[in-house]
Coordinates of C-alpha atoms and ligand atoms in Angstrom, one line a residue:
Chain A
M1 CA 0.0 0.0 0.0
P2 CA 1.3 3.5 -0.8
N3 CA 2.7 5.5 2.1
I4 CA 1.4 9.0 2.6
T5 CA 3.1 11.4 5.0
Y6 CA 1.0 14.1 6.7
V7 CA 3.0 16.9 8.2
S8 CA 1.2 18.9 10.9
H9 CA 1.4 22.6 11.3
A10 CA 3.6 21.9 14.3
D11 CA 5.9 19.9 12.0
E12 CA 4.9 16.5 13.3
R13 CA 5.0 13.8 10.7
T14 CA 2.6 10.9 10.5
V15 CA 3.2 8.2 7.9
V16 CA 0.1 6.2 7.0
E17 CA -0.4 3.3 4.6
V18 CA -3.4 4.2 2.5
P19 CA -5.1 1.7 0.1
V20 CA -5.1 2.5 -3.6
G21 CA -8.4 4.0 -4.6
W22 CA -9.0 5.8 -1.3
S23 CA -8.5 9.5 -1.0
V24 CA -5.7 11.3 0.9
M25 CA -8.5 12.6 3.2
E26 CA -9.8 9.1 4.0
G27 CA -6.3 7.9 4.9
A28 CA -6.0 10.8 7.4
I29 CA -9.4 10.5 9.0
Q30 CA -9.4 6.7 9.6
N31 CA -5.9 7.0 11.2
D32 CA -6.8 10.0 13.3
V33 CA -4.4 12.4 11.7
A34 CA -5.4 15.7 13.4
G35 CA -5.7 18.7 11.2
I36 CA -8.0 17.3 8.5
V37 CA -11.7 17.7 9.4
A38 CA -13.6 16.7 6.3
E39 CA -17.1 17.8 7.5
C40 CA -18.8 16.8 4.2
G41 CA -17.2 13.3 4.1
G42 CA -15.4 13.8 0.8
G43 CA -18.1 15.6 -1.2
C44 CA -15.9 18.5 -2.3
A45 CA -18.4 20.7 -0.5
C46 CA -16.9 21.9 2.8
A47 CA -13.2 22.8 2.2
T48 CA -12.2 21.5 5.6
C49 CA -9.8 18.9 4.2
H50 CA -7.4 21.5 2.8
V51 CA -3.7 20.5 2.4
F52 CA -0.6 22.0 1.0
V53 CA 1.1 19.5 -1.3
D54 CA 4.9 19.2 -0.9
P55 CA 6.6 21.1 -3.8
L56 CA 8.3 17.9 -5.1
W57 CA 4.9 16.2 -5.5
I58 CA 2.6 19.0 -6.8
D59 CA 3.2 18.1 -10.5
K60 CA 2.5 14.4 -10.0
L61 CA -1.1 15.0 -8.9
G62 CA -4.0 14.9 -11.4
E63 CA -6.0 17.9 -12.6
Q64 CA -8.3 19.8 -10.3
T65 CA -11.9 20.1 -11.2
V66 CA -13.5 23.5 -11.4
M67 CA -15.5 22.7 -8.3
E68 CA -12.3 22.0 -6.4
Q69 CA -10.7 25.2 -7.6
D70 CA -13.8 27.2 -6.5
M71 CA -13.9 25.5 -3.1
L72 CA -10.2 26.3 -2.5
E73 CA -11.2 29.9 -2.3
C74 CA -13.2 29.1 0.8
T75 CA -10.6 27.5 2.9
A76 CA -10.0 28.8 6.5
I77 CA -6.3 29.3 5.9
E78 CA -5.7 31.1 2.6
S79 CA -4.9 28.7 -0.2
T80 CA -1.8 28.8 -2.4
E81 CA -0.7 27.3 -5.7
R82 CA 0.2 24.1 -3.7
S83 CA -3.3 23.8 -2.1
R84 CA -5.6 20.9 -2.8
L85 CA -8.6 19.4 -1.2
S86 CA -7.4 16.1 0.1
C87 CA -10.7 14.4 -0.5
Q88 CA -10.1 15.0 -4.2
I89 CA -6.7 13.4 -4.3
K90 CA -7.1 9.7 -5.2
V91 CA -4.3 7.5 -4.0
T92 CA -2.5 5.5 -6.7
S93 CA 0.7 3.5 -6.6
N94 CA 2.4 6.5 -8.2
L95 CA 1.7 8.5 -5.1
D96 CA 3.7 6.2 -2.8
G97 CA 5.8 8.6 -0.7
L98 CA 3.5 11.6 -1.2
I99 CA 4.0 14.3 1.4
V100 CA 1.2 16.8 2.3
H101 CA 1.4 19.7 4.8
L102 CA -1.6 20.5 7.0
P103 CA -2.8 24.0 7.6
E104 CA -3.1 25.5 11.1
N105 CA -6.8 25.1 11.1
Q106 CA -9.7 24.2 8.8
S107 CA -12.6 26.3 10.0
Chain B
M1 CA -11.2 3.0 44.6
A2 CA -10.7 3.7 40.9
E3 CA -12.9 6.4 39.5
L4 CA -16.0 5.2 37.8
P5 CA -15.9 5.3 34.0
I6 CA -17.7 7.6 31.6
I7 CA -19.9 5.4 29.5
V8 CA -21.2 6.4 26.1
V9 CA -24.2 4.4 24.9
G10 CA -24.6 4.2 21.1
A11 CA -21.5 3.9 18.9
G12 CA -22.6 6.1 16.0
Q13 CA -21.6 9.5 14.8
A14 CA -22.5 11.3 18.0
G15 CA -21.3 8.6 20.4
L16 CA -17.9 8.4 18.8
Q17 CA -17.6 12.2 18.8
V18 CA -18.3 12.4 22.5
A19 CA -15.6 9.8 23.2
E20 CA -13.1 11.5 20.9
S21 CA -13.8 15.0 22.3
L22 CA -13.4 13.7 25.9
R23 CA -9.9 12.4 25.0
R24 CA -9.1 15.6 23.1
G25 CA -10.3 17.6 26.1
G26 CA -7.9 15.9 28.4
Y27 CA -10.0 13.2 30.0
D28 CA -7.7 10.3 30.8
G29 CA -10.0 8.2 33.0
S30 CA -11.7 5.1 32.0
L31 CA -14.0 5.4 29.0
A32 CA -16.3 2.9 27.3
L33 CA -18.3 3.2 24.0
I34 CA -21.0 0.7 23.8
G35 CA -23.1 0.0 20.7
N36 CA -25.4 -2.8 19.5
E37 CA -24.3 -2.9 15.9
K38 CA -21.5 -5.4 15.2
I39 CA -19.4 -3.2 12.8
L40 CA -17.0 -0.5 13.9
P41 CA -18.6 2.9 14.0
Y42 CA -19.5 4.0 10.5
Q43 CA -20.9 6.9 8.4
R44 CA -24.5 6.6 7.4
P45 CA -24.7 9.4 4.7
P46 CA -23.0 7.3 2.0
L47 CA -25.5 4.4 2.5
S48 CA -28.1 6.1 0.3
K49 CA -25.5 7.7 -2.0
Q50 CA -22.1 6.3 -3.1
Y51 CA -22.6 3.0 -1.3
L52 CA -25.7 2.2 -3.5
S53 CA -24.7 3.9 -6.7
E54 CA -21.0 3.4 -6.9
G55 CA -20.5 0.1 -5.0
M56 CA -18.4 1.7 -2.3
L57 CA -16.6 -0.8 -0.1
E58 CA -17.7 -1.2 3.5
D59 CA -14.3 -0.4 5.1
R60 CA -14.5 3.0 3.6
L61 CA -17.6 3.7 5.6
L62 CA -15.7 3.4 8.9
F63 CA -14.9 6.6 10.8
R64 CA -11.8 5.1 12.3
S65 CA -9.7 2.0 12.0
S66 CA -9.7 -0.4 15.0
E67 CA -6.3 0.7 16.1
Y68 CA -7.6 4.1 16.9
Y69 CA -9.7 2.8 19.8
E70 CA -6.7 1.0 21.3
K71 CA -4.5 4.0 20.8
K72 CA -7.0 6.3 22.6
D73 CA -7.8 3.7 25.2
I74 CA -11.5 3.7 24.4
E75 CA -13.1 0.4 25.4
L76 CA -15.2 -0.3 22.3
V77 CA -18.0 -2.7 23.1
L78 CA -19.8 -3.8 19.9
G79 CA -22.8 -5.9 19.3
Q80 CA -24.1 -5.4 22.8
H81 CA -27.4 -3.9 23.7
V82 CA -27.9 -1.6 26.7
S83 CA -31.3 -2.8 28.0
A84 CA -31.7 -0.7 31.2
L85 CA -30.5 2.4 32.9
D86 CA -30.8 3.0 36.7
T87 CA -30.0 6.7 37.3
S88 CA -30.1 6.4 41.1
A89 CA -27.6 3.5 41.3
R90 CA -25.8 5.0 38.3
S91 CA -25.6 1.7 36.4
L92 CA -26.5 0.1 33.1
I93 CA -27.5 -3.4 32.1
V94 CA -25.4 -4.4 29.2
D95 CA -26.1 -7.8 27.7
G96 CA -27.5 -9.0 31.0
K97 CA -24.6 -7.7 33.1
T98 CA -24.5 -4.6 35.4
R99 CA -22.0 -1.9 34.6
P100 CA -21.6 1.1 36.9
Y101 CA -20.8 4.6 35.5
G102 CA -19.6 7.8 36.9
K103 CA -21.2 9.8 34.1
L104 CA -23.2 8.8 31.1
A105 CA -23.7 10.0 27.5
L106 CA -26.7 8.8 25.6
A107 CA -26.2 8.8 21.8
T108 CA -28.7 6.2 20.8
G109 CA -29.8 7.7 17.5
A110 CA -33.0 6.9 15.8
S111 CA -34.6 4.2 13.7
A112 CA -36.6 4.3 10.5
R113 CA -40.3 4.9 11.2
P114 CA -42.2 1.8 10.2
L115 CA -45.0 1.9 7.7
S116 CA -48.2 0.7 9.3
V117 CA -50.4 -0.1 6.3
S118 CA -51.4 -3.7 5.5
G119 CA -48.8 -5.6 3.6
S120 CA -45.9 -3.6 5.1
E121 CA -44.4 -6.9 6.3
H122 CA -44.0 -8.4 2.8
E123 CA -40.5 -9.5 1.7
G124 CA -39.2 -6.7 -0.5
V125 CA -40.6 -3.9 1.6
C126 CA -37.6 -2.4 3.4
Y127 CA -36.0 0.6 5.2
L128 CA -32.6 2.3 5.1
R129 CA -30.9 3.1 8.3
S130 CA -28.0 0.7 8.8
V131 CA -25.3 -0.8 6.7
D132 CA -27.2 -4.1 6.7
D133 CA -30.2 -2.4 5.3
A134 CA -28.1 -0.8 2.6
K135 CA -26.4 -4.1 1.8
Y136 CA -29.9 -5.7 1.2
I137 CA -31.0 -2.9 -1.1
R138 CA -27.7 -2.9 -3.0
G139 CA -28.1 -6.7 -3.5
R140 CA -31.6 -6.2 -4.9
L141 CA -30.5 -3.3 -7.2
S142 CA -27.6 -5.4 -8.6
A143 CA -30.2 -7.6 -10.4
D144 CA -31.7 -6.8 -13.8
P145 CA -33.8 -3.7 -14.1
Q146 CA -36.2 -3.6 -11.2
R147 CA -39.3 -1.6 -10.5
V148 CA -38.4 0.4 -7.4
V149 CA -41.0 2.4 -5.4
A150 CA -39.8 4.8 -2.7
I151 CA -42.5 5.6 -0.2
G152 CA -41.7 9.0 1.2
G153 CA -40.3 12.0 -0.7
G154 CA -37.8 13.1 2.0
F155 CA -34.1 12.9 1.7
I156 CA -33.7 9.2 2.1
G157 CA -36.5 8.2 -0.2
L158 CA -35.2 10.6 -2.8
E159 CA -31.6 9.7 -2.5
V160 CA -32.4 6.0 -2.9
A161 CA -34.7 6.9 -5.8
G162 CA -31.9 8.8 -7.5
S163 CA -29.3 6.1 -6.9
A164 CA -31.6 3.4 -8.2
R165 CA -32.3 5.5 -11.3
E166 CA -28.6 6.1 -11.9
L167 CA -28.3 2.3 -11.9
G168 CA -30.9 2.0 -14.6
H169 CA -34.0 0.9 -12.6
S170 CA -37.4 2.3 -13.1
V171 CA -38.4 4.4 -10.1
T172 CA -41.5 5.9 -8.6
V173 CA -41.6 8.1 -5.5
I174 CA -44.8 8.5 -3.6
E175 CA -45.2 11.4 -1.2
A176 CA -48.3 12.1 0.9
Q177 CA -47.6 15.8 1.2
E178 CA -48.1 18.2 -1.7
R179 CA -44.4 18.7 -2.3
L180 CA -41.0 16.9 -1.9
M181 CA -38.9 17.3 1.3
A182 CA -41.7 19.5 2.7
R183 CA -40.4 19.4 6.2
V184 CA -37.0 20.7 5.4
V185 CA -36.8 22.8 2.2
S186 CA -38.9 25.7 0.9
P187 CA -41.5 25.2 -1.9
L188 CA -39.1 26.7 -4.4
V189 CA -36.5 24.0 -3.8
S190 CA -39.2 21.2 -3.7
E191 CA -40.4 22.3 -7.1
Y192 CA -36.9 22.4 -8.6
F193 CA -36.2 18.9 -7.5
R194 CA -39.5 17.6 -8.7
K195 CA -38.5 18.8 -12.1
V196 CA -35.1 17.3 -11.9
Y197 CA -36.6 13.9 -11.0
R198 CA -39.2 14.1 -13.7
S199 CA -36.6 15.1 -16.4
R200 CA -34.6 12.0 -15.4
G201 CA -37.5 9.7 -15.8
V202 CA -38.5 9.3 -12.2
D203 CA -42.2 9.2 -11.6
I204 CA -43.2 11.6 -8.7
V205 CA -46.6 11.0 -7.2
L206 CA -47.6 13.7 -4.8
N207 CA -50.5 14.4 -2.4
V208 CA -51.6 10.8 -2.0
A209 CA -51.1 8.3 0.8
V210 CA -50.3 4.6 0.4
N211 CA -53.3 2.4 1.3
R212 CA -51.8 -1.0 1.3
I213 CA -49.2 -3.3 -0.3
E214 CA -50.3 -6.5 -1.9
R215 CA -48.4 -9.4 -3.2
S216 CA -49.4 -10.4 -6.8
T217 CA -49.5 -14.0 -8.0
D218 CA -46.0 -13.8 -9.6
G219 CA -44.5 -12.8 -6.3
S220 CA -44.0 -9.1 -7.1
L221 CA -45.5 -6.3 -5.0
I222 CA -48.4 -3.9 -5.8
V223 CA -48.5 -0.6 -4.0
V224 CA -52.1 0.5 -3.7
L225 CA -52.7 4.2 -3.2
A226 CA -55.6 5.9 -1.4
D227 CA -57.1 7.0 -4.7
T228 CA -57.0 3.3 -5.8
R229 CA -54.2 3.7 -8.3
T230 CA -51.8 0.7 -8.2
I231 CA -48.1 0.7 -8.8
P232 CA -46.3 -2.6 -9.4
A233 CA -42.9 -3.0 -7.7
D234 CA -40.1 -5.4 -7.1
L235 CA -38.7 -3.4 -4.3
V236 CA -40.3 -0.9 -2.0
V237 CA -38.1 1.3 0.1
V238 CA -39.8 3.2 2.9
G239 CA -38.4 6.5 4.0
I240 CA -41.1 8.2 6.1
G241 CA -39.1 9.7 8.9
S242 CA -37.6 8.3 12.0
S243 CA -38.3 7.7 15.6
P244 CA -35.7 8.6 18.2
H245 CA -34.4 5.8 20.5
T246 CA -35.7 7.0 23.8
E247 CA -36.8 3.7 25.4
L248 CA -33.7 3.5 27.7
A249 CA -34.0 7.1 28.8
E250 CA -37.8 7.0 29.2
T251 CA -37.9 3.9 31.3
A252 CA -35.2 5.4 33.5
G253 CA -37.5 8.4 34.1
L254 CA -35.5 11.0 32.1
H255 CA -37.6 13.7 30.5
C256 CA -38.5 12.8 26.9
D257 CA -40.7 14.4 24.3
N258 CA -40.1 13.2 20.8
G259 CA -36.5 12.7 21.8
I260 CA -34.5 12.9 25.0
V261 CA -34.9 16.5 26.2
V262 CA -31.7 18.3 26.7
D263 CA -30.8 21.9 27.4
E264 CA -28.3 24.0 25.4
F265 CA -25.5 22.2 27.3
A266 CA -26.7 18.8 26.2
Q267 CA -27.7 18.1 29.8
T268 CA -30.7 15.8 30.3
S269 CA -33.0 16.0 33.3
D270 CA -30.4 13.9 35.3
P271 CA -27.3 15.7 36.4
Y272 CA -25.0 12.8 35.5
V273 CA -26.4 12.1 32.1
V274 CA -25.9 14.1 28.8
A275 CA -27.3 13.2 25.4
A276 CA -26.4 14.1 21.8
G277 CA -27.4 13.4 18.2
D278 CA -30.5 12.2 16.5
C279 CA -32.0 11.0 19.8
T280 CA -32.3 14.5 21.4
M281 CA -34.9 17.1 21.5
H282 CA -32.6 19.9 22.1
K283 CA -32.2 23.6 22.6
N284 CA -30.3 25.7 20.1
S285 CA -29.5 29.0 21.9
R286 CA -28.9 30.8 18.6
L287 CA -32.3 29.9 17.2
G288 CA -34.0 30.1 20.6
I289 CA -36.0 26.9 19.9
F290 CA -36.2 23.3 20.9
H291 CA -36.1 20.8 18.0
R292 CA -34.9 17.4 16.9
L293 CA -32.5 17.2 14.0
E294 CA -31.1 14.3 12.1
S295 CA -27.8 15.5 10.7
V296 CA -24.1 15.0 10.8
Q297 CA -23.7 18.6 11.8
N298 CA -26.0 18.2 14.8
A299 CA -24.5 14.9 15.9
V300 CA -20.9 16.3 15.8
D301 CA -21.5 19.7 17.2
Q302 CA -23.8 18.6 19.9
A303 CA -21.5 15.7 20.9
K304 CA -18.7 18.2 21.4
I305 CA -20.9 20.3 23.7
A306 CA -21.9 17.1 25.6
A307 CA -18.3 16.2 26.1
M308 CA -17.5 19.7 27.4
T309 CA -20.3 19.5 29.9
L310 CA -19.0 16.1 31.1
L311 CA -15.6 17.8 31.5
G312 CA -17.2 20.5 33.6
N313 CA -16.6 23.1 31.0
Q314 CA -20.0 24.3 29.9
K315 CA -20.5 26.0 26.5
P316 CA -23.9 26.6 25.0
Y317 CA -25.0 24.9 21.7
D318 CA -25.5 27.8 19.2
Q319 CA -24.2 26.4 15.9
V320 CA -25.8 27.3 12.7
P321 CA -27.5 24.1 11.5
W322 CA -26.4 22.7 8.1
F323 CA -27.1 19.7 6.0
W324 CA -26.4 18.3 2.5
S325 CA -28.0 15.8 0.2
D326 CA -26.8 14.5 -3.2
Q327 CA -29.6 13.7 -5.6
L328 CA -29.1 12.9 -9.3
G329 CA -26.0 15.0 -9.7
A330 CA -27.5 17.9 -7.8
K331 CA -25.7 18.8 -4.6
L332 CA -28.2 20.3 -2.3
Q333 CA -26.7 22.1 0.8
M334 CA -28.7 23.9 3.4
A335 CA -27.6 26.4 6.1
G336 CA -29.7 27.9 8.8
R337 CA -33.5 27.8 8.4
S338 CA -35.8 27.9 5.4
D339 CA -39.0 28.3 7.3
G340 CA -40.3 31.6 8.7
F341 CA -38.9 33.7 5.9
N342 CA -41.0 36.5 4.3
R343 CA -38.8 37.1 1.2
T344 CA -36.1 35.4 -0.9
V345 CA -33.2 36.5 -3.0
M346 CA -31.8 34.2 -5.7
R347 CA -28.1 33.9 -6.7
G348 CA -27.4 32.1 -9.9
S349 CA -30.2 30.5 -11.9
M350 CA -32.4 27.4 -11.6
E351 CA -32.2 26.9 -15.4
D352 CA -28.4 26.4 -15.1
G353 CA -28.9 24.1 -12.2
E354 CA -26.5 26.2 -10.1
F355 CA -28.2 28.5 -7.6
S356 CA -28.6 29.6 -4.0
I357 CA -31.7 30.9 -2.4
F358 CA -31.2 33.4 0.4
Y359 CA -34.1 33.5 2.9
F360 CA -34.8 36.7 4.8
D361 CA -37.1 37.6 7.6
D362 CA -37.3 41.3 6.6
D363 CA -33.7 42.3 6.5
V364 CA -32.3 39.4 8.6
L365 CA -30.7 36.5 6.7
I366 CA -32.0 33.3 8.3
G367 CA -31.0 30.6 5.9
V368 CA -29.5 29.7 2.5
D369 CA -30.2 26.7 0.3
S370 CA -27.7 26.0 -2.4
V371 CA -27.7 23.7 -5.4
N372 CA -24.4 23.0 -7.0
R373 CA -22.9 26.1 -5.5
P374 CA -20.9 24.8 -2.5
T375 CA -18.9 28.0 -2.2
D376 CA -22.1 29.9 -1.5
H377 CA -22.9 27.3 1.2
V378 CA -19.6 27.5 2.9
V379 CA -19.6 31.3 3.0
S380 CA -23.3 31.5 3.9
R381 CA -22.6 29.5 7.0
K382 CA -20.1 32.0 8.1
L383 CA -22.4 34.9 7.2
L384 CA -25.2 33.4 9.3
A385 CA -22.9 32.7 12.2
A386 CA -21.6 36.3 12.1
G387 CA -25.1 37.7 11.7
A388 CA -23.7 39.7 8.8
N389 CA -25.7 42.2 6.8
V390 CA -26.1 40.7 3.3
P391 CA -27.4 43.3 0.7
D392 CA -29.6 42.0 -2.1
Q393 CA -27.5 43.6 -4.8
I394 CA -24.4 41.6 -3.8
I395 CA -26.3 38.3 -3.7
V396 CA -27.7 38.7 -7.2
D397 CA -24.4 39.8 -8.7
L398 CA -22.3 36.7 -9.5
E399 CA -19.3 38.9 -10.0
Q400 CA -19.4 39.9 -6.4
N401 CA -17.6 37.7 -3.9
L402 CA -19.8 37.0 -0.8
K403 CA -16.7 36.6 1.2
T404 CA -16.2 40.3 1.2
L405 CA -19.2 40.7 3.5
L406 CA -17.5 38.8 6.3
Ligands
FAD1 C1 -29.3 6.6 4.7 C2 -28.9 7.9 5.5 C3 -28.4 9.0 4.8 C4 -28.1 10.1 5.5 N1 -27.6 11.2 4.8 C5 -27.2 12.3 5.5 C6 -26.6 13.4 4.8 O1 -26.5 13.4 3.6 N2 -26.2 14.5 5.6 C7 -26.4 14.6 6.9 O2 -26.1 15.6 7.6 N3 -27.0 13.5 7.6 C8 -27.4 12.4 6.9 N4 -28.0 11.4 7.6 C9 -28.2 11.5 9.0 C10 -27.0 11.1 9.9 O3 -26.4 10.0 9.4 C11 -27.4 11.0 11.3 O4 -27.9 12.2 11.7 C12 -26.3 10.6 12.2 O5 -25.8 9.3 11.9 C13 -26.8 10.6 13.7 O6 -25.8 10.1 14.5 P1 -26.2 9.5 15.9 O7 -24.9 9.0 16.5 O8 -27.1 10.4 16.6 O9 -27.1 8.2 15.6 P2 -26.7 6.8 15.0 O10 -25.7 7.0 13.9 O11 -28.0 6.2 14.6 O12 -26.0 6.0 16.1 C14 -26.7 5.5 17.2 C15 -26.2 4.1 17.5 O13 -26.7 3.7 18.8 C16 -27.1 2.4 18.7 N5 -28.0 2.1 19.9 C17 -29.2 2.6 20.0 N6 -29.7 2.2 21.2 C18 -28.8 1.4 21.8 C19 -28.8 0.6 23.0 N7 -29.8 0.7 23.9 N8 -27.7 -0.1 23.3 C20 -26.6 -0.1 22.4 N9 -26.6 0.6 21.3 C21 -27.7 1.3 21.0 C22 -27.7 2.3 17.4 O14 -27.8 0.9 16.9 C23 -26.7 3.1 16.5 O15 -25.6 2.3 16.1 C24 -28.3 10.2 6.9 C25 -28.8 9.1 7.6 C26 -29.2 7.9 6.9 C27 -29.7 6.7 7.6
FES2 S1 -14.1 16.6 2.8 FE1 -15.4 18.2 2.4 S2 -14.4 19.2 0.7 FE2 -13.1 17.5 1.1

């Protein structure tokens, strides 16, 4: 299973094995990684699963939908060009080693 | 003597949140979460959505993996029913055994309200509350095209209807009221969704009650309406509301009235017992009313309040209610209230299938319903919480960013 590293705002790293096909958000929630809230359960409708993708990985992720781009304007901590909604990042074997940084808060 | 444990009854959305918030809030005493379902605590919303329409796997429904409960030192007791509560002895009967508690949280949820007409007991007439229910429905929908009838045009009936239609089944929705989702959305939104369903080939029958369900000679079902119309069906899914699980509280003498009655601190009529989630008739101090809600928002936010109360750190429940529902590609999101308004302002357009309706009581914004405009929803929740002044001309102008009003 691909390993995903979640780096908290306080710089604590949690490495989690996430099954292929799950979202980066689901990997965090089931393993109690604090810092991702995911109020809408992955519906791209709440913007409380915001992450900053590590610069080395940003180009390896798929395209954003228009809906995700719109929602990124509603995050609690201002989004940047490295911002994604973690519920919209599907885990594939190519993402083994992915590093995402968590914002200070989500709402 | 060791301190008595905090026990949480009901291992659903609210129960888990109480346990989690207790640990987050620094409680390091003994803590048990007891539920009568066998599966680890799981999310119900996908059961009528992705679980039915996309074949989502069960392990993705779980809130937390099993290691979580060990790590947090939460004694998770699954598949055991709490049959009695004695508030003077401060003890429970769990699967025939007595368990004492220091403090108690009731998060017993609700169950689907049963249909009472004749023939309701036929095989093929079912409900949707648990993962077992969903598994049954999904099994039936995996067969060749079926004739599906949803009794009840509320969220659950409609979501099942939408999912079944997406899977290629022929679907009829029967609603006794004159419009869809009458209890929770405004007439404008009801009418919009009626058109969406119609355009996707779902038959919507309004304003008529079900009289009985018969079994025909070939084994299929016939739903007979009060006006004598008959609708043949292979599967009948009933979604006519829910009843809160209050038996335990009621027999223990706690004050109940269509739910376990709690104040804005999630406190029941017993000082050692709090309650949260679908099972409560609760006070929201922002809205100034008592009501019972069935939503993830309420389960989560009220559970947090209940945990604070258990920790002796009282904070009133005053969150803006919100809810969502996914129906045939339309993402409906509601914030605040859509009753008691005297005027509405529209952002976007119904023709494009992307709009938000802002509900006002004179100049005060009281609620916003959005369809496929999640950004409006997220910002509206903040506007409602802040009690912000929201001018009409900003709402109607899509070039204007609502965030600037915060
Ligand atoms: C199909 C479906 C779709 C939904 N979709 C949405 C949606 O889109 N958005 C939204 O906001 N909400 C939705 N909801 C509502 C939401 O899921 C509920 O509001 C939420 O689950 C309530 O959580 P709860 O913990 O109060 O109750 P529950 O999740 O019902 O948990 C209560 C648990 O307690 C157990 N229990 C009860 N009595 C006892 C006892 N005596 N002993 C032991 N265990 C006991 C029950 O078996 C149950 O497991 C949906 C619900 C359903 C059924
Ligand atoms: S979980 Fe709500 S937007 Fe990602």
